[in-house]
mmCIF file of C-alpha atoms and ligand atoms in Angstrom:
data_model
loop_
_atom_site.group_PDB
_atom_site.id
_atom_site.type_symbol
_atom_site.label_atom_id
_atom_site.label_comp_id
_atom_site.label_asym_id
_atom_site.label_seq_id
_atom_site.Cartn_x
_atom_site.Cartn_y
_atom_site.Cartn_z
ATOM 1 C CA MET A 139 0.000 0.000 0.000
ATOM 2 C CA ILE A 140 1.137 3.517 -0.776
ATOM 3 C CA LYS A 141 1.150 5.875 2.227
ATOM 4 C CA ASP A 142 -0.908 9.074 1.943
ATOM 5 C CA SER A 143 2.284 11.095 2.457
ATOM 6 C CA GLU A 144 3.860 9.448 -0.604
ATOM 7 C CA PHE A 145 1.511 11.255 -2.986
ATOM 8 C CA ILE A 146 2.190 14.685 -4.445
ATOM 9 C CA THR A 147 -0.810 16.838 -3.497
ATOM 10 C CA SER A 148 -2.294 20.180 -4.490
ATOM 11 C CA ASN A 149 -4.830 22.330 -2.698
ATOM 12 C CA GLU A 150 -6.578 22.791 -6.049
ATOM 13 C CA VAL A 151 -7.309 19.071 -6.487
ATOM 14 C CA PRO A 152 -9.055 16.738 -4.005
ATOM 15 C CA GLY A 153 -7.413 13.535 -2.840
ATOM 16 C CA PRO A 154 -5.703 11.258 -2.474
ATOM 17 C CA THR A 155 -8.363 8.875 -1.197
ATOM 18 C CA LYS A 156 -7.022 7.777 2.190
ATOM 19 C CA GLU A 157 -4.885 4.660 2.474
ATOM 20 C CA GLU A 158 -7.418 2.670 4.512
ATOM 21 C CA ILE A 159 -10.149 3.373 1.956
ATOM 22 C CA ARG A 160 -7.839 2.415 -0.927
ATOM 23 C CA CYS A 161 -7.184 -0.782 0.950
ATOM 24 C CA LEU A 162 -10.925 -1.573 1.136
ATOM 25 C CA LEU A 163 -11.368 -0.736 -2.548
ATOM 26 C CA LEU A 164 -8.607 -3.116 -3.610
ATOM 27 C CA CYS A 165 -10.126 -5.847 -1.506
ATOM 28 C CA LYS A 166 -13.796 -5.358 -2.399
ATOM 29 C CA SER A 167 -13.032 -4.976 -6.115
ATOM 30 C CA GLU A 168 -11.046 -8.252 -6.129
ATOM 31 C CA VAL A 169 -8.716 -6.633 -8.670
ATOM 32 C CA SER A 170 -6.419 -8.982 -10.603
ATOM 33 C CA SER A 171 -3.648 -8.591 -13.176
ATOM 34 C CA GLU A 172 -6.204 -9.368 -15.926
ATOM 35 C CA ASP A 173 -8.481 -6.437 -15.157
ATOM 36 C CA ILE A 174 -9.086 -3.229 -17.085
ATOM 37 C CA VAL A 175 -10.001 -0.565 -14.538
ATOM 38 C CA VAL A 176 -11.674 2.769 -15.214
ATOM 39 C CA ASP A 177 -11.263 5.479 -12.550
ATOM 40 C CA ILE A 178 -13.847 8.219 -13.075
ATOM 41 C CA GLY A 179 -12.839 11.388 -11.233
ATOM 42 C CA CYS A 180 -9.191 10.454 -10.671
ATOM 43 C CA GLY A 181 -8.356 13.654 -8.720
ATOM 44 C CA THR A 182 -4.851 13.330 -7.276
ATOM 45 C CA GLY A 183 -4.477 9.829 -8.704
ATOM 46 C CA GLY A 184 -4.525 7.950 -5.403
ATOM 47 C CA ILE A 185 -6.850 5.216 -6.612
ATOM 48 C CA ALA A 186 -5.468 5.145 -10.170
ATOM 49 C CA THR A 187 -1.903 4.670 -8.895
ATOM 50 C CA GLU A 188 -2.854 1.954 -6.435
ATOM 51 C CA PHE A 189 -4.861 -0.008 -9.024
ATOM 52 C CA ALA A 190 -2.194 0.455 -11.712
ATOM 53 C CA LYS A 191 0.201 -1.512 -9.513
ATOM 54 C CA ARG A 192 -2.150 -4.529 -9.651
ATOM 55 C CA ALA A 193 -4.363 -4.342 -12.760
ATOM 56 C CA LYS A 194 -3.606 -4.939 -16.426
ATOM 57 C CA LYS A 195 -4.525 -1.396 -17.383
ATOM 58 C CA VAL A 196 -6.114 1.688 -15.820
ATOM 59 C CA ILE A 197 -7.992 4.409 -17.668
ATOM 60 C CA ALA A 198 -8.098 7.511 -15.468
ATOM 61 C CA ILE A 199 -10.625 10.236 -16.259
ATOM 62 C CA ASP A 200 -11.100 13.727 -14.843
ATOM 63 C CA LYS A 201 -12.737 16.850 -16.202
ATOM 64 C CA ASN A 202 -10.245 19.060 -14.366
ATOM 65 C CA PRO A 203 -6.950 19.454 -16.315
ATOM 66 C CA LYS A 204 -5.109 20.074 -13.014
ATOM 67 C CA ALA A 205 -6.248 16.667 -11.767
ATOM 68 C CA ILE A 206 -4.988 14.970 -14.934
ATOM 69 C CA LYS A 207 -1.595 16.674 -14.566
ATOM 70 C CA LEU A 208 -1.309 15.762 -10.881
ATOM 71 C CA THR A 209 -2.391 12.170 -11.506
ATOM 72 C CA LEU A 210 0.343 11.857 -14.144
ATOM 73 C CA GLU A 211 2.935 13.168 -11.672
ATOM 74 C CA ASN A 212 1.876 10.596 -9.097
ATOM 75 C CA LEU A 213 1.837 7.758 -11.630
ATOM 76 C CA GLN A 214 5.377 8.707 -12.673
ATOM 77 C CA LYS A 215 6.543 8.985 -9.075
ATOM 78 C CA HIS A 216 5.342 5.423 -8.437
ATOM 79 C CA ASP A 217 6.575 4.168 -11.812
ATOM 80 C CA VAL A 218 3.221 2.951 -13.143
ATOM 81 C CA ASP A 219 2.499 5.657 -15.738
ATOM 82 C CA LYS A 220 2.963 3.228 -18.655
ATOM 83 C CA LYS A 221 -0.014 1.180 -17.496
ATOM 84 C CA VAL A 222 -2.373 4.159 -17.394
ATOM 85 C CA GLU A 223 -4.261 6.058 -20.074
ATOM 86 C CA LEU A 224 -5.323 9.542 -18.989
ATOM 87 C CA ILE A 225 -8.452 11.169 -20.384
ATOM 88 C CA GLU A 226 -9.285 14.801 -19.670
ATOM 89 C CA ASN A 227 -13.037 14.877 -20.208
ATOM 90 C CA ASP A 228 -16.373 14.609 -18.530
ATOM 91 C CA GLY A 229 -16.993 11.119 -17.124
ATOM 92 C CA VAL A 230 -20.046 10.339 -19.253
ATOM 93 C CA LEU A 231 -18.412 11.364 -22.544
ATOM 94 C CA ALA A 232 -15.136 9.640 -21.729
ATOM 95 C CA VAL A 233 -16.753 6.328 -20.794
ATOM 96 C CA LYS A 234 -18.692 6.306 -24.095
ATOM 97 C CA SER A 235 -15.374 5.882 -25.929
ATOM 98 C CA ILE A 236 -14.262 2.892 -23.812
ATOM 99 C CA GLU A 237 -15.131 -0.770 -24.369
ATOM 100 C CA ASN A 238 -14.517 -3.701 -22.035
ATOM 101 C CA ILE A 239 -14.529 -2.445 -18.488
ATOM 102 C CA ASP A 240 -13.808 -4.980 -15.742
ATOM 103 C CA ILE A 241 -13.855 -2.577 -12.805
ATOM 104 C CA ALA A 242 -15.361 0.924 -12.796
ATOM 105 C CA ILE A 243 -14.580 3.117 -9.815
ATOM 106 C CA ILE A 244 -16.547 6.331 -9.490
ATOM 107 C CA GLY A 245 -14.856 8.780 -7.169
ATOM 108 C CA GLY A 246 -16.415 11.944 -8.558
ATOM 109 C CA SER A 247 -19.552 12.487 -10.585
ATOM 110 C CA GLY A 248 -20.496 16.137 -10.094
ATOM 111 C CA GLY A 249 -24.237 15.565 -10.414
ATOM 112 C CA ASP A 250 -23.965 13.154 -13.361
ATOM 113 C CA LEU A 251 -24.018 9.930 -11.359
ATOM 114 C CA ASP A 252 -27.122 8.422 -13.015
ATOM 115 C CA GLN A 253 -25.775 8.988 -16.516
ATOM 116 C CA ILE A 254 -22.298 7.745 -15.575
ATOM 117 C CA LEU A 255 -23.775 4.573 -14.086
ATOM 118 C CA GLU A 256 -25.973 3.945 -17.148
ATOM 119 C CA THR A 257 -23.006 4.335 -19.500
ATOM 120 C CA VAL A 258 -20.622 2.283 -17.354
ATOM 121 C CA SER A 259 -23.213 -0.457 -17.002
ATOM 122 C CA SER A 260 -23.555 -0.775 -20.786
ATOM 123 C CA LYS A 261 -19.759 -1.212 -21.159
ATOM 124 C CA LEU A 262 -19.154 -3.615 -18.297
ATOM 125 C CA ASN A 263 -17.738 -7.069 -19.071
ATOM 126 C CA GLN A 264 -19.198 -10.241 -17.643
ATOM 127 C CA ASN A 265 -18.111 -10.430 -13.997
ATOM 128 C CA GLY A 266 -17.604 -6.678 -14.102
ATOM 129 C CA ARG A 267 -17.743 -4.641 -10.912
ATOM 130 C CA ILE A 268 -18.952 -1.109 -10.234
ATOM 131 C CA ILE A 269 -17.736 0.745 -7.162
ATOM 132 C CA ILE A 270 -18.831 4.175 -5.999
ATOM 133 C CA ASN A 271 -17.167 6.185 -3.235
ATOM 134 C CA ALA A 272 -19.670 8.539 -1.693
ATOM 135 C CA ILE A 273 -19.223 11.290 0.847
ATOM 136 C CA LEU A 274 -22.628 12.968 0.467
ATOM 137 C CA ALA A 275 -25.615 11.197 2.011
ATOM 138 C CA ASP A 276 -27.519 12.011 -1.175
ATOM 139 C CA THR A 277 -24.939 10.244 -3.359
ATOM 140 C CA LYS A 278 -25.180 7.115 -1.201
ATOM 141 C CA VAL A 279 -28.951 6.875 -1.707
ATOM 142 C CA GLN A 280 -28.730 7.783 -5.381
ATOM 143 C CA ALA A 281 -26.021 5.206 -6.087
ATOM 144 C CA VAL A 282 -27.902 2.372 -4.391
ATOM 145 C CA ASN A 283 -31.193 3.242 -6.111
ATOM 146 C CA LYS A 284 -29.674 3.622 -9.566
ATOM 147 C CA LEU A 285 -27.769 0.338 -9.304
ATOM 148 C CA LYS A 286 -30.986 -1.413 -8.257
ATOM 149 C CA GLU A 287 -32.811 0.127 -11.215
ATOM 150 C CA LEU A 288 -30.052 -1.148 -13.539
ATOM 151 C CA GLY A 289 -30.532 -4.690 -12.242
ATOM 152 C CA TYR A 290 -27.679 -4.967 -9.736
ATOM 153 C CA LYS A 291 -27.794 -6.020 -6.113
ATOM 154 C CA PRO A 292 -25.708 -3.296 -4.500
ATOM 155 C CA ASN A 293 -23.852 -3.618 -1.223
ATOM 156 C CA ILE A 294 -23.130 -0.546 0.857
ATOM 157 C CA ILE A 295 -20.603 -0.203 3.627
ATOM 158 C CA GLU A 296 -19.513 2.889 5.449
ATOM 159 C CA ALA A 297 -15.995 3.284 6.744
ATOM 160 C CA ASN A 298 -15.495 5.384 9.859
ATOM 161 C CA ILE A 299 -11.767 5.453 10.322
ATOM 162 C CA SER A 300 -9.984 7.006 13.267
ATOM 163 C CA LYS A 301 -6.230 7.167 13.423
ATOM 164 C CA GLY A 302 -4.304 7.112 16.648
ATOM 165 C CA LYS A 303 -1.947 9.944 17.436
ATOM 166 C CA ILE A 304 0.549 9.207 20.154
ATOM 167 C CA ILE A 305 0.694 12.121 22.557
ATOM 168 C CA GLU A 306 2.410 12.535 25.899
ATOM 169 C CA ARG A 307 -0.573 11.383 27.963
ATOM 170 C CA GLY A 308 -1.573 8.471 25.759
ATOM 171 C CA ILE A 309 -3.180 7.784 22.394
ATOM 172 C CA MET A 310 -5.562 10.267 20.901
ATOM 173 C CA MET A 311 -7.917 8.882 18.230
ATOM 174 C CA ILE A 312 -8.607 11.386 15.446
ATOM 175 C CA ALA A 313 -11.620 10.708 13.210
ATOM 176 C CA GLU A 314 -11.695 11.046 9.434
ATOM 177 C CA ASN A 315 -14.825 11.819 7.403
ATOM 178 C CA PRO A 316 -17.023 8.762 6.975
ATOM 179 C CA ILE A 317 -17.070 7.471 3.420
ATOM 180 C CA ALA A 318 -19.489 4.976 1.938
ATOM 181 C CA ILE A 319 -18.418 2.370 -0.571
ATOM 182 C CA ILE A 320 -21.208 1.044 -2.737
ATOM 183 C CA TYR A 321 -20.150 -1.987 -4.739
ATOM 184 C CA SER A 322 -21.857 -4.374 -7.008
ATOM 185 C CA LYS A 323 -21.343 -7.304 -9.315
ATOM 186 C CA LEU A 324 -23.638 -8.191 -12.195
HETATM 187 N N1 SAH B 646 -10.017 9.247 -5.842
HETATM 188 C C1 SAH B 646 -9.230 10.437 -6.070
HETATM 189 C C2 SAH B 646 -9.902 11.703 -5.579
HETATM 190 C C3 SAH B 646 -11.197 11.984 -6.314
HETATM 191 S S1 SAH B 646 -11.743 13.638 -6.141
HETATM 192 C C4 SAH B 646 -7.838 10.239 -5.486
HETATM 193 O O1 SAH B 646 -7.569 9.209 -4.862
HETATM 194 O O2 SAH B 646 -6.998 11.126 -5.650
HETATM 195 C C5 SAH B 646 -13.038 13.705 -7.281
HETATM 196 C C6 SAH B 646 -12.637 14.147 -8.690
HETATM 197 O O3 SAH B 646 -13.766 13.906 -9.523
HETATM 198 C C7 SAH B 646 -12.294 15.626 -8.849
HETATM 199 O O4 SAH B 646 -10.975 15.760 -9.309
HETATM 200 C C8 SAH B 646 -13.304 16.139 -9.896
HETATM 201 O O5 SAH B 646 -12.728 17.039 -10.848
HETATM 202 C C9 SAH B 646 -13.743 14.862 -10.583
HETATM 203 N N2 SAH B 646 -15.082 14.868 -11.190
HETATM 204 C C10 SAH B 646 -16.258 15.238 -10.608
HETATM 205 N N3 SAH B 646 -17.272 15.082 -11.464
HETATM 206 C C11 SAH B 646 -16.745 14.606 -12.627
HETATM 207 C C12 SAH B 646 -17.298 14.251 -13.895
HETATM 208 N N4 SAH B 646 -18.608 14.344 -14.157
HETATM 209 N N5 SAH B 646 -16.454 13.800 -14.862
HETATM 210 C C13 SAH B 646 -15.116 13.694 -14.626
HETATM 211 N N6 SAH B 646 -14.543 14.028 -13.448
HETATM 212 C C14 SAH B 646 -15.338 14.465 -12.463
#
């Protein structure tokens, strides 16, 4: 696993997705060296970099050019840039040009979640997996409902991670924002 501090960050781009969450995503997605992974809303490149180390290929998409640039820097830093195709475009449009998705990870949708899910679903291989990371309560409900409508049986977990900080008097647990992971197989 790559430590959070090992990513180049920018205050203009969100991410990276925290190490413990990346860990859950790797595990729940059951990623293998045969998989083609699409990361929609790649941000800092935390998820794209982590999956590139394990998958056959990653296609990382973001509508923000600064996110694409930062993702490339992180991929290069971790020596996995050759396994990743970067697309600067809106998620829906970008996914339309892709065939054969084994794993789709949606980390940012900017109000287009329904359309992104419809498009991803039509491109997903047999045994394909869709994973959504949601911070907003609204996105959690929307993701579950849309996946149900598309014929999936979604699972939803919420990770509430606290990290211990060793201080003079003992261990202080510091909470991170809860994040839901909605994941589904066909
Ligand atoms: N998982 C990332 C962080 C994601 S932040 C990491 O580990 O670094 C969410 C990103 O989604 C932002 O960079 C934002 O620009 C992008 N985004 C939001 N809506 C989008 C859309 N409709 N199409 C493409 N990118 C989108």
